PDB file of C-alpha atoms and ligand atoms in Angstrom:
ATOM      1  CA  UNK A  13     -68.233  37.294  66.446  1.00  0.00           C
ATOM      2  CA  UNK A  14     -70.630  34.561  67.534  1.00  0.00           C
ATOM      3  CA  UNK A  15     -72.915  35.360  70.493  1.00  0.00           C
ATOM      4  CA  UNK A  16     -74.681  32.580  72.592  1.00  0.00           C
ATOM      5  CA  UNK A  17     -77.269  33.696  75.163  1.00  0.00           C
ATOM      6  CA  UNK A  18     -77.369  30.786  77.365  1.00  0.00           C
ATOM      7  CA  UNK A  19     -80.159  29.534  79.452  1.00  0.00           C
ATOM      8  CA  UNK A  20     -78.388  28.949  82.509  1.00  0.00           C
ATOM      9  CA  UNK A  21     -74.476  29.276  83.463  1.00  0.00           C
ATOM     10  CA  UNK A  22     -74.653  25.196  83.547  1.00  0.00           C
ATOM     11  CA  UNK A  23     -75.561  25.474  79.256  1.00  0.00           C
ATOM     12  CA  UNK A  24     -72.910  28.201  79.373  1.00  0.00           C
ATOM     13  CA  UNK A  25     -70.401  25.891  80.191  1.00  0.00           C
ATOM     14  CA  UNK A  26     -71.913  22.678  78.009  1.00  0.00           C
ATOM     15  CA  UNK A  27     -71.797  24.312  74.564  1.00  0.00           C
ATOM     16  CA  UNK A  28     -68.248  26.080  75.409  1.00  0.00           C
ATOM     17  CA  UNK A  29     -67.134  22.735  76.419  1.00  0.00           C
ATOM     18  CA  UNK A  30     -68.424  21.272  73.057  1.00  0.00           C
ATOM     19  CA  UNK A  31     -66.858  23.823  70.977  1.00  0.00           C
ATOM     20  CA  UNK A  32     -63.477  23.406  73.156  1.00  0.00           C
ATOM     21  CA  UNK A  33     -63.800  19.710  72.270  1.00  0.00           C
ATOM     22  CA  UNK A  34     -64.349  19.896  69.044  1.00  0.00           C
ATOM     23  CA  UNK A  35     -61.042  22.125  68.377  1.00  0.00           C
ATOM     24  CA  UNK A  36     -59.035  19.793  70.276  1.00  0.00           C
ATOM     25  CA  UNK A  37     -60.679  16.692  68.312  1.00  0.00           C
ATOM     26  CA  UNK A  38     -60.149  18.511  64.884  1.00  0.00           C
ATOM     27  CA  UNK A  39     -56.660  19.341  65.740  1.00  0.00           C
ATOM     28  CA  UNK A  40     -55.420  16.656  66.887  1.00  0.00           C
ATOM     29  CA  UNK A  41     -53.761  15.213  69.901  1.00  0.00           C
ATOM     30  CA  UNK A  42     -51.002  17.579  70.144  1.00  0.00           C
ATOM     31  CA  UNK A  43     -53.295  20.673  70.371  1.00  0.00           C
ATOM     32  CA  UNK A  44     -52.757  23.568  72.354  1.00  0.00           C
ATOM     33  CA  UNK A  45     -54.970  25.110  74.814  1.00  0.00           C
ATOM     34  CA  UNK A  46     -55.080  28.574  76.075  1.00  0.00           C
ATOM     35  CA  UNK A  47     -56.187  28.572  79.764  1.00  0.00           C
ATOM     36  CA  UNK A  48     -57.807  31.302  81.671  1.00  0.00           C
ATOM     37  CA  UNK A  49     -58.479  31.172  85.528  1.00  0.00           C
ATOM     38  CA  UNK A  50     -60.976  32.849  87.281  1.00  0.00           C
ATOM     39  CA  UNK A  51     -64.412  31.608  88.441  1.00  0.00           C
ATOM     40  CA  UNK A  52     -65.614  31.857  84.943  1.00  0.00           C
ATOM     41  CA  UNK A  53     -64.433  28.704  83.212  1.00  0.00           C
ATOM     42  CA  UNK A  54     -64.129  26.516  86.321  1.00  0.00           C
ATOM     43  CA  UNK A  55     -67.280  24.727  84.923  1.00  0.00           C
ATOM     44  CA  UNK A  56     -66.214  24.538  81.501  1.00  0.00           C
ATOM     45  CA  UNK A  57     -63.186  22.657  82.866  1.00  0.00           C
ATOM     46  CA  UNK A  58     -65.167  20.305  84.881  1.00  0.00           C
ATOM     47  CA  UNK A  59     -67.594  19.811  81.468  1.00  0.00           C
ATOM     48  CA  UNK A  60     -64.263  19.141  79.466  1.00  0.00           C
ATOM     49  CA  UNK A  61     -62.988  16.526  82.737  1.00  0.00           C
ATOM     50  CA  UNK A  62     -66.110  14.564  82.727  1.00  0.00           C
ATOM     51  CA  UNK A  63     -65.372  14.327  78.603  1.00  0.00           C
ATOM     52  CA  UNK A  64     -61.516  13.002  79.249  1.00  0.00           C
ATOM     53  CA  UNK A  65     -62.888  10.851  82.384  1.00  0.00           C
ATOM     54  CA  UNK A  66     -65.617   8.943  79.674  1.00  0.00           C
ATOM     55  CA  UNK A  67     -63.018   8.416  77.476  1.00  0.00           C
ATOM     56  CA  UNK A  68     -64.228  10.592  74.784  1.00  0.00           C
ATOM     57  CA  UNK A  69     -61.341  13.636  74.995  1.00  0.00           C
ATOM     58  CA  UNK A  70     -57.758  12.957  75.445  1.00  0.00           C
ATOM     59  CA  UNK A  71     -55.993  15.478  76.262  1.00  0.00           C
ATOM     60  CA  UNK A  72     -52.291  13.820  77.203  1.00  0.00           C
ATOM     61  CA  UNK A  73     -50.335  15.339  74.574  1.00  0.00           C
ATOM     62  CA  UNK A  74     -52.012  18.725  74.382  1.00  0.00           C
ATOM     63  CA  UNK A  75     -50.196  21.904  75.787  1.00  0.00           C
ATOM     64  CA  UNK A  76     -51.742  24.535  77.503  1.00  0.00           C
ATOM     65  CA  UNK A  77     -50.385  27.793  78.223  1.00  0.00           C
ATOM     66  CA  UNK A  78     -52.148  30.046  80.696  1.00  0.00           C
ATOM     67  CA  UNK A  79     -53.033  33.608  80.262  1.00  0.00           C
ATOM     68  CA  UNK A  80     -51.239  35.488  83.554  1.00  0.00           C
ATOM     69  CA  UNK A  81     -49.674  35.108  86.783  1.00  0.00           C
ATOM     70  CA  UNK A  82     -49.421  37.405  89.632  1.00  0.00           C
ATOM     71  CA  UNK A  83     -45.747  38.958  90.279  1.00  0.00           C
ATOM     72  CA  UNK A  84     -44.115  38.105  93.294  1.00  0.00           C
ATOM     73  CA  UNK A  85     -46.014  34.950  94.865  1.00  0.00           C
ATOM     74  CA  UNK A  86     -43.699  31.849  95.259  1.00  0.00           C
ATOM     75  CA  UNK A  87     -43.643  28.482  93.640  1.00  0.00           C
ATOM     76  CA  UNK A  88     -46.623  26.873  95.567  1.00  0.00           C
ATOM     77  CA  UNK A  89     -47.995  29.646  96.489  1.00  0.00           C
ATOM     78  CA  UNK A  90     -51.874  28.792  96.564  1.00  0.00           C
ATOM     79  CA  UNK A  91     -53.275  31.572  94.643  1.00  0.00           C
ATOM     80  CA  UNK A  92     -50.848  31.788  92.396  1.00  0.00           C
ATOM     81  CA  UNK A  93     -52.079  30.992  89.130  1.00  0.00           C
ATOM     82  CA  UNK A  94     -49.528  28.062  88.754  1.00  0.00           C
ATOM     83  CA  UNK A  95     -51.547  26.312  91.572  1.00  0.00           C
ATOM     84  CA  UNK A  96     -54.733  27.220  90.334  1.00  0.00           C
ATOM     85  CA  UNK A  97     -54.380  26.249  86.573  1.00  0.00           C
ATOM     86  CA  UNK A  98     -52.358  22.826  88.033  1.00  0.00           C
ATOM     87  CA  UNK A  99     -55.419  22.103  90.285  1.00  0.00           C
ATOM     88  CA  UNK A 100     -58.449  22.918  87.817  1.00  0.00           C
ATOM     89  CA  UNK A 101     -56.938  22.307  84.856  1.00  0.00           C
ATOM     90  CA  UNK A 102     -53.639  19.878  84.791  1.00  0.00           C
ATOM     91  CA  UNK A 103     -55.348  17.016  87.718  1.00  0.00           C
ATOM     92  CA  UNK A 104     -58.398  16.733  86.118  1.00  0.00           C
ATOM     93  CA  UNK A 105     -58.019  16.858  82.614  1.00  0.00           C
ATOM     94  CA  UNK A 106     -55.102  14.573  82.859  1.00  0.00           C
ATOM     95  CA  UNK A 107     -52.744  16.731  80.992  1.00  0.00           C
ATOM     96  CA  UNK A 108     -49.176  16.378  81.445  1.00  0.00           C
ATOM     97  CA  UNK A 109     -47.477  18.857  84.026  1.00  0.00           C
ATOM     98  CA  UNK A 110     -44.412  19.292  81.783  1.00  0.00           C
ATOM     99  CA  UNK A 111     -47.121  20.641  78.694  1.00  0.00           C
ATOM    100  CA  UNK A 112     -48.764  23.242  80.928  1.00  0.00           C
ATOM    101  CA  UNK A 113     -47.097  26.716  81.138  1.00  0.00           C
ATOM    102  CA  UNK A 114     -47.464  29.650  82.940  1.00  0.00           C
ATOM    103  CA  UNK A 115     -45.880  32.823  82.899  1.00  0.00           C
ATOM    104  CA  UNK A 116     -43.330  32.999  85.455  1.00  0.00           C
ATOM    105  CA  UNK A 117     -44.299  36.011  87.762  1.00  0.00           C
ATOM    106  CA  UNK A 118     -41.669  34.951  90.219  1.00  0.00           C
ATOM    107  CA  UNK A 119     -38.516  35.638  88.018  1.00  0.00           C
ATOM    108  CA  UNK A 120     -35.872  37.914  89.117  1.00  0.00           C
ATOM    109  CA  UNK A 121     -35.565  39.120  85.193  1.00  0.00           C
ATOM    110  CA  UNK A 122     -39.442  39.540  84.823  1.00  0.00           C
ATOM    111  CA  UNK A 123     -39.059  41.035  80.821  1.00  0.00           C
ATOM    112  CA  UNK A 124     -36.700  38.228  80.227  1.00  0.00           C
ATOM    113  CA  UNK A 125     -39.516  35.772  81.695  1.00  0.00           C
ATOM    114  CA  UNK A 126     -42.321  37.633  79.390  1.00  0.00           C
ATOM    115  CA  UNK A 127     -40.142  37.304  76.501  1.00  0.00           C
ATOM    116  CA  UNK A 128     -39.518  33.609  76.965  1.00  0.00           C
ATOM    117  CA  UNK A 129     -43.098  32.732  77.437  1.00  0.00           C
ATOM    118  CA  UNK A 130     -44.301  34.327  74.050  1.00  0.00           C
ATOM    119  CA  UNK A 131     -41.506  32.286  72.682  1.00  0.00           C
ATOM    120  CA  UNK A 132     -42.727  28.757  74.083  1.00  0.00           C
ATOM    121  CA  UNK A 133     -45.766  29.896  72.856  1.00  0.00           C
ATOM    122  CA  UNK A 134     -44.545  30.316  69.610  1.00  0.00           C
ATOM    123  CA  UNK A 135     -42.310  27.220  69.770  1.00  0.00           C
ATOM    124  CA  UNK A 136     -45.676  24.959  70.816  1.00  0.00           C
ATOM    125  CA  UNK A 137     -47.136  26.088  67.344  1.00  0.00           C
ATOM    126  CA  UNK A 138     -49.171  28.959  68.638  1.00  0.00           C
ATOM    127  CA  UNK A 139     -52.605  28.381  70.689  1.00  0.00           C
ATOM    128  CA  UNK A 140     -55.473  26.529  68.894  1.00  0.00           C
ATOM    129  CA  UNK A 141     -58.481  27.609  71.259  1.00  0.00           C
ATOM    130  CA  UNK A 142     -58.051  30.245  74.150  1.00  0.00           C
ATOM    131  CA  UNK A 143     -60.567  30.162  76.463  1.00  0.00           C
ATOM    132  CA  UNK A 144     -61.499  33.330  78.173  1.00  0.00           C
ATOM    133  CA  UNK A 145     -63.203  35.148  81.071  1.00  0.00           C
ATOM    134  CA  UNK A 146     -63.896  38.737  80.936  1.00  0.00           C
ATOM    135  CA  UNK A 147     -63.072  41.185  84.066  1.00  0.00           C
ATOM    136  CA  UNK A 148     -66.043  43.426  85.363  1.00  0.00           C
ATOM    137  CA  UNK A 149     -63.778  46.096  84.010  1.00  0.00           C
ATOM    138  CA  UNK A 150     -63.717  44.969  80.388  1.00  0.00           C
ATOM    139  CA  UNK A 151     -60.109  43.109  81.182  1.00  0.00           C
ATOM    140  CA  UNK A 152     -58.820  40.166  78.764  1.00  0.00           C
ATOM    141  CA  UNK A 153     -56.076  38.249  80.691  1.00  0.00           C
ATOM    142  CA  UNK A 154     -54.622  40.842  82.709  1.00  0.00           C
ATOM    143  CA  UNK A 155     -55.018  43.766  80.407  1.00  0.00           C
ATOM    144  CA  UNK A 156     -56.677  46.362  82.114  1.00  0.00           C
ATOM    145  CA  UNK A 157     -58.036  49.588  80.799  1.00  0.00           C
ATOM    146  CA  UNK A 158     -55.796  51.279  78.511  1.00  0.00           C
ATOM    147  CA  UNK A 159     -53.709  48.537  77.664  1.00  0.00           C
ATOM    148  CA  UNK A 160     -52.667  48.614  74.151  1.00  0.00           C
ATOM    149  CA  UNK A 161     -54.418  46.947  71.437  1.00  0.00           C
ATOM    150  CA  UNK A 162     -50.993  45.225  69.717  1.00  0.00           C
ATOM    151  CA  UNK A 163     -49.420  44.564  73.834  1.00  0.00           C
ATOM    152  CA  UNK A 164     -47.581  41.485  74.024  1.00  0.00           C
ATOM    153  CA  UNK A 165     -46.717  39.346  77.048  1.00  0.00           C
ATOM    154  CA  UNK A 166     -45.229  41.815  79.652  1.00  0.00           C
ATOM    155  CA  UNK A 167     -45.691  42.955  83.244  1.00  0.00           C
ATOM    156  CA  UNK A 168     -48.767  45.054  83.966  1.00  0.00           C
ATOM    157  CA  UNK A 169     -50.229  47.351  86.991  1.00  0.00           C
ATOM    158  CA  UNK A 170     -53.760  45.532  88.293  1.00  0.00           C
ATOM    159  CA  UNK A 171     -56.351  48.040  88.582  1.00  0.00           C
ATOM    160  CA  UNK A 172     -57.688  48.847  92.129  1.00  0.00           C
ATOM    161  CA  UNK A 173     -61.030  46.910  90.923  1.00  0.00           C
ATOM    162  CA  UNK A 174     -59.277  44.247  89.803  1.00  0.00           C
ATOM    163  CA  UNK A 175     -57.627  43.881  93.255  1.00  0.00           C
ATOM    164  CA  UNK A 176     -60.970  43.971  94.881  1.00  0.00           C
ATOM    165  CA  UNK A 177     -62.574  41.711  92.513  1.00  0.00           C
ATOM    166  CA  UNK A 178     -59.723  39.119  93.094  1.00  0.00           C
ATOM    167  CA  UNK A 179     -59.541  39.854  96.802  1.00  0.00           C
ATOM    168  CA  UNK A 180     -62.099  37.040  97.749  1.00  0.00           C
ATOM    169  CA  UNK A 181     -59.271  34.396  96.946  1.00  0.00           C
ATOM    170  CA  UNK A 182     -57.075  36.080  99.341  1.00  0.00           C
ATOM    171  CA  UNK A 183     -57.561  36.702 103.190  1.00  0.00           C
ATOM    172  CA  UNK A 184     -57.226  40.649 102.610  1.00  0.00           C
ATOM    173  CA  UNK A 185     -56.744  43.297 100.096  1.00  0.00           C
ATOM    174  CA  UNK A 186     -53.492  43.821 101.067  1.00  0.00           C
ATOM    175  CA  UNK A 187     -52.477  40.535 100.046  1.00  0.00           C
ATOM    176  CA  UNK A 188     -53.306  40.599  96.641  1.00  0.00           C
ATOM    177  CA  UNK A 189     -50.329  41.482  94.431  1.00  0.00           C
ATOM    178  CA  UNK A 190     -50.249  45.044  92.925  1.00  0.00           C
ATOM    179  CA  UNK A 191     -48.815  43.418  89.555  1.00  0.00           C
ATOM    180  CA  UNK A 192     -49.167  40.689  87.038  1.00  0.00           C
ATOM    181  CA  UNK A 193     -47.684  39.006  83.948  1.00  0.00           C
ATOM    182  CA  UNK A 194     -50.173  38.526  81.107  1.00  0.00           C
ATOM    183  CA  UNK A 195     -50.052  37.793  77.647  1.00  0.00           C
ATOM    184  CA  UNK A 196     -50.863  40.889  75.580  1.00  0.00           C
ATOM    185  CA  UNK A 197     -54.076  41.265  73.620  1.00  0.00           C
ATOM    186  CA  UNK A 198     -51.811  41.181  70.676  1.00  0.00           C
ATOM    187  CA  UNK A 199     -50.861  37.537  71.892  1.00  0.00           C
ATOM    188  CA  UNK A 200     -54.345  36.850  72.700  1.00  0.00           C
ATOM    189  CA  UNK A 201     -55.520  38.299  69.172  1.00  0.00           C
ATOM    190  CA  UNK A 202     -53.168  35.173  67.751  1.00  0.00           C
ATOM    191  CA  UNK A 203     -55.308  32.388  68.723  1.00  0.00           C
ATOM    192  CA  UNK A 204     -56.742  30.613  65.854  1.00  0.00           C
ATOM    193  CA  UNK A 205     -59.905  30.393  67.875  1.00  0.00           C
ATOM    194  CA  UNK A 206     -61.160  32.177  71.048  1.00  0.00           C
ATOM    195  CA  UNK A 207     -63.885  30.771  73.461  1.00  0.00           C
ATOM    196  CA  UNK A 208     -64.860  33.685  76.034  1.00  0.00           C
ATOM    197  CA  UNK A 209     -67.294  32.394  78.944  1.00  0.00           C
ATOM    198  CA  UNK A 210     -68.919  35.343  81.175  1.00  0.00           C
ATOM    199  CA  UNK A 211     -72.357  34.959  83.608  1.00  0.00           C
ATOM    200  CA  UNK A 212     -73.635  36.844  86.054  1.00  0.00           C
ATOM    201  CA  UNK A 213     -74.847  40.137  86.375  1.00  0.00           C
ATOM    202  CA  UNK A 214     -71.751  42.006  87.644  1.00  0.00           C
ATOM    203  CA  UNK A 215     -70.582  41.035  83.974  1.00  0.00           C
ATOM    204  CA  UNK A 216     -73.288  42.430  81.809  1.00  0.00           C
ATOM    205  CA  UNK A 217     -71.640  46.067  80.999  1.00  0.00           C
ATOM    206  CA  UNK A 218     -68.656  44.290  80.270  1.00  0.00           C
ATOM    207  CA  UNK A 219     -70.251  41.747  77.780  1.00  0.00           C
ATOM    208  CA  UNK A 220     -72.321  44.499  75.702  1.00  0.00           C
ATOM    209  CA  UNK A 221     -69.138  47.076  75.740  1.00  0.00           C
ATOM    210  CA  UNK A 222     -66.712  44.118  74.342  1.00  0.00           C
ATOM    211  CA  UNK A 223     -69.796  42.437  71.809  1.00  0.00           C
ATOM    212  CA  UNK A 224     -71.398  45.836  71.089  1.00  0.00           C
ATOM    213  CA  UNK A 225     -68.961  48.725  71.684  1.00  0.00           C
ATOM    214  CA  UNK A 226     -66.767  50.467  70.380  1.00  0.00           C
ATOM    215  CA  UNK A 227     -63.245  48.645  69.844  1.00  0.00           C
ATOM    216  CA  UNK A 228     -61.296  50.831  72.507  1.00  0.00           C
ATOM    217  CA  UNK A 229     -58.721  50.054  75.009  1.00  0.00           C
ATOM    218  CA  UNK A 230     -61.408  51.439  77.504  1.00  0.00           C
ATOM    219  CA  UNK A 231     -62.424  47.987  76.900  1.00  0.00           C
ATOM    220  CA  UNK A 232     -59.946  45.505  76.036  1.00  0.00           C
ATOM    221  CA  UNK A 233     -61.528  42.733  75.622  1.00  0.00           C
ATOM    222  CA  UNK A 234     -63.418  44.788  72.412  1.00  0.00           C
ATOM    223  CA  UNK A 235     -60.509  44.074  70.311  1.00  0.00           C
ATOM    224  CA  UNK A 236     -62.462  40.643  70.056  1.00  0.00           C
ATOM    225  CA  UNK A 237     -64.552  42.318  67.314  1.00  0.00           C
ATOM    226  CA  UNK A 238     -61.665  41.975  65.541  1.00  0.00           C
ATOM    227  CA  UNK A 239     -60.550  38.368  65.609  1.00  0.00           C
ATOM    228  CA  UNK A 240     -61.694  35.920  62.813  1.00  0.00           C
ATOM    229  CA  UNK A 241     -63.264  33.258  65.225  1.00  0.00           C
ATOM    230  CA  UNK A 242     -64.644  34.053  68.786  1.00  0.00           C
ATOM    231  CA  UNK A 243     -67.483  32.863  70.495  1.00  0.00           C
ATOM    232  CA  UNK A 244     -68.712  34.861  73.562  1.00  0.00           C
ATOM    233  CA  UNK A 245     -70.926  32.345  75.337  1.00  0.00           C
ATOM    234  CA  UNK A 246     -72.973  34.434  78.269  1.00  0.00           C
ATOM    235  CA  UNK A 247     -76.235  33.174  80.590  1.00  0.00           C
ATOM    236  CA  UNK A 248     -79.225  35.741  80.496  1.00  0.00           C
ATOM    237  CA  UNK A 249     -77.892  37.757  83.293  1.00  0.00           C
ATOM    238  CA  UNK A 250     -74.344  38.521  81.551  1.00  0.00           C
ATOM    239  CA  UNK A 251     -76.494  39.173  78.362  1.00  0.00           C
ATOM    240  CA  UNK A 252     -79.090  41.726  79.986  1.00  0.00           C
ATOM    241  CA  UNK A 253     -77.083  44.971  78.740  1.00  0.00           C
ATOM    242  CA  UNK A 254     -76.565  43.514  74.721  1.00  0.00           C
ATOM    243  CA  UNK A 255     -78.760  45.621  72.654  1.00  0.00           C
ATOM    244  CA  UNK A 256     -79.250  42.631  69.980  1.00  0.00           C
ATOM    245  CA  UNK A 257     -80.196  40.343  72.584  1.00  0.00           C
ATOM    246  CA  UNK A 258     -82.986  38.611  70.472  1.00  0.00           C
ATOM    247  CA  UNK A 259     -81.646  38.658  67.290  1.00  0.00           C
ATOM    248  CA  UNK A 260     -78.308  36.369  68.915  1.00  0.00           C
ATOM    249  CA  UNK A 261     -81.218  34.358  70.332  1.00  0.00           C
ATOM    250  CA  UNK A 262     -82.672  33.957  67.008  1.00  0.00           C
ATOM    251  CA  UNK A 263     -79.323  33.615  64.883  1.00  0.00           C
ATOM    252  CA  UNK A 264     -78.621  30.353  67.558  1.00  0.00           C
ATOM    253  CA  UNK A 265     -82.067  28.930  67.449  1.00  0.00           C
ATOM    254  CA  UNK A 266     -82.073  29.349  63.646  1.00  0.00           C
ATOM    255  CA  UNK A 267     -78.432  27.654  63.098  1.00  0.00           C
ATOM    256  CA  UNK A 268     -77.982  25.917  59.765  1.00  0.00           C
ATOM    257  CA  UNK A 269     -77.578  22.206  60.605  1.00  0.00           C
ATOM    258  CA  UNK A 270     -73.929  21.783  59.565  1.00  0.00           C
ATOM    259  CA  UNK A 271     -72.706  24.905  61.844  1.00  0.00           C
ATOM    260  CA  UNK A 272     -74.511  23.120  65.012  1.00  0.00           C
ATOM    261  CA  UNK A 273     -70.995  22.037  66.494  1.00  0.00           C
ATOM    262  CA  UNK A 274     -71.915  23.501  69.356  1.00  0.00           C
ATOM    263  CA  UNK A 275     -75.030  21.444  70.346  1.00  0.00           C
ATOM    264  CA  UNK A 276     -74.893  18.511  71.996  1.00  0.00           C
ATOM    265  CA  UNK A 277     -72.048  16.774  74.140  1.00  0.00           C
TER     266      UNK A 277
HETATM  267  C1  F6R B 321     -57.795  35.038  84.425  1.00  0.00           C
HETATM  268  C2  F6R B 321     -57.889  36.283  83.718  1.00  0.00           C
HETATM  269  C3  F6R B 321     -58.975  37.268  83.934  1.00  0.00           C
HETATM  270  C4  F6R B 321     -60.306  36.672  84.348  1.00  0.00           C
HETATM  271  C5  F6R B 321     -61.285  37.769  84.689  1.00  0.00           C
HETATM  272  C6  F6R B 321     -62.622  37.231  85.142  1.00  0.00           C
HETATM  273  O1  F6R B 321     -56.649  34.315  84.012  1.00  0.00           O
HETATM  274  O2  F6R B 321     -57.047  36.520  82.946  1.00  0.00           O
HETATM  275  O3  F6R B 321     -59.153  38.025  82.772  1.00  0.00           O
HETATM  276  O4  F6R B 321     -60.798  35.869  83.316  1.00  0.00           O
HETATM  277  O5  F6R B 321     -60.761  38.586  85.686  1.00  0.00           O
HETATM  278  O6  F6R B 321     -62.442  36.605  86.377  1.00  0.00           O
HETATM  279  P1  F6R B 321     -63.596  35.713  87.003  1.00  0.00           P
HETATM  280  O7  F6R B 321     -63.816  34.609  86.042  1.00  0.00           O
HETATM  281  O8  F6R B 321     -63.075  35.232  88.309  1.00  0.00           O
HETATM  282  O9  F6R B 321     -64.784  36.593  87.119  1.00  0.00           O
END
């Protein structure tokens, strides 16, 4: 696992923005993009629209499949995530509407509409880069606590912090759905890369359980210590809990040349 302690959430968002680029460039034009929503990557999305906006990204052929819905909010619904991804990530990276995908939390069959969503992912190729956000609970996508380590798309119970966390995107608690669709950590776990963005300090026990605990389902978003190529980029305050602080500090200062992909836009 590669750990980036970040000046500022601004840098945070730069160098995950370079490394997102950089997949998509290597791939090719036809690469496909894991999205998360949240507050967490909303500048890594604006980094990566100011990139497609110059010119220098293209992203009109890529797919991008998000990580969750809520169950039960309609088609247009403003908060669902189908709006949100559509509005921070379709519009201004100028990505075709027809290539993005999200689980659909408004089916009537909701393990038939789990199952087919692991299957478009499949049928896209499987996700290049998945960008991530981390819940102040230790949550990956929607898997809370407990979740299993191998889960695959299916519906999942939000966890009364969860619901409060997410409440400030709804006018009251009550409104925020008691359920979700999510991809699975096992789905997550088959991205060929994984970019996970966290700042702030409500984040901090989160980051230094998933970088430097245990792998438990106590923490989902641990099972990271287990994939081939993540990068967990966090700004000072997300990093104040990691034990190894200075020695991730060090390992990024002290880069070989050739592995520098991530400096520099
Ligand atoms: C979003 C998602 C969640 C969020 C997490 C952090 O699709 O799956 O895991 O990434 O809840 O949310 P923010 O970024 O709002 O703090």
């Amino acid at each position: 696992m590669e750990v980036v302690i970040c000046p500022s959430p601004d840098e945070v968002a730069r160098l995950a923005a370079a490394k997102v680029s950089r997949v998509c460039r290597d791939v090719g034009p036809e690469v496909v993009i894991g999205v998360a929503t949240g507050s967490s990557p909303l500048a890594l999305y604006a980094a990566l629209a100011e990139m497609v906006a110059a010119g220098r990204l293209d992203l009109s052929r890529a797919s991008a499949f998000a990580l969750d819905e809520y169950v039960g909010l309609p088609p247009g619904h403003p908060e669902s995530y189908a709006t949100v991804i559509d509005t921070t990530v379709t519009v201004p990276l100028r990505m075709d509407p027809a290539r993005v995908h999200t689980p659909d939390g408004f089916s009537s069959d909701i393990e038939a509409a789990a199952k087919a969503y692991e299957d478009a992912i499949v049928q896209a190729g499987g996700v290049d880069v998945q960008i991530l956000g981390i819940g102040s609970n230790g949550h990956v996508g929607f898997n809370e606590p407990t979740s299993s380590l191998a889960s695959r798309t299916r519906i999942k119970t939000l966890t009364p912090t969860t619901r409060e966390d997410n409440a400030r995107f709804f006018d009251s608690l009550d409104q925020v759905p008691t359920h979700c669709l999510t991809q699975g950590l096992g789905t997550i776990m088959d991205a060929r890369q994984v970019v996970l963005v966290a700042q702030g300090e409500a984040k901090a026990a989160a980051v230094a359980a998933l970088v430097e605990g245990p792998v438990t389902s106590m923490c989902p978003g641990s099972i990271l210590q287990l994939h081939r190529y993540a990068t967990v980029l966090v700004d000072e305050a997300a990093a104040a809990d990691l034990t190894l602080g200075d020695y991730y500090r060090f390992t990024y200062d002290n880069k070989p040349a050739w592995q520098r992909y991530l400096a520099g836009l």
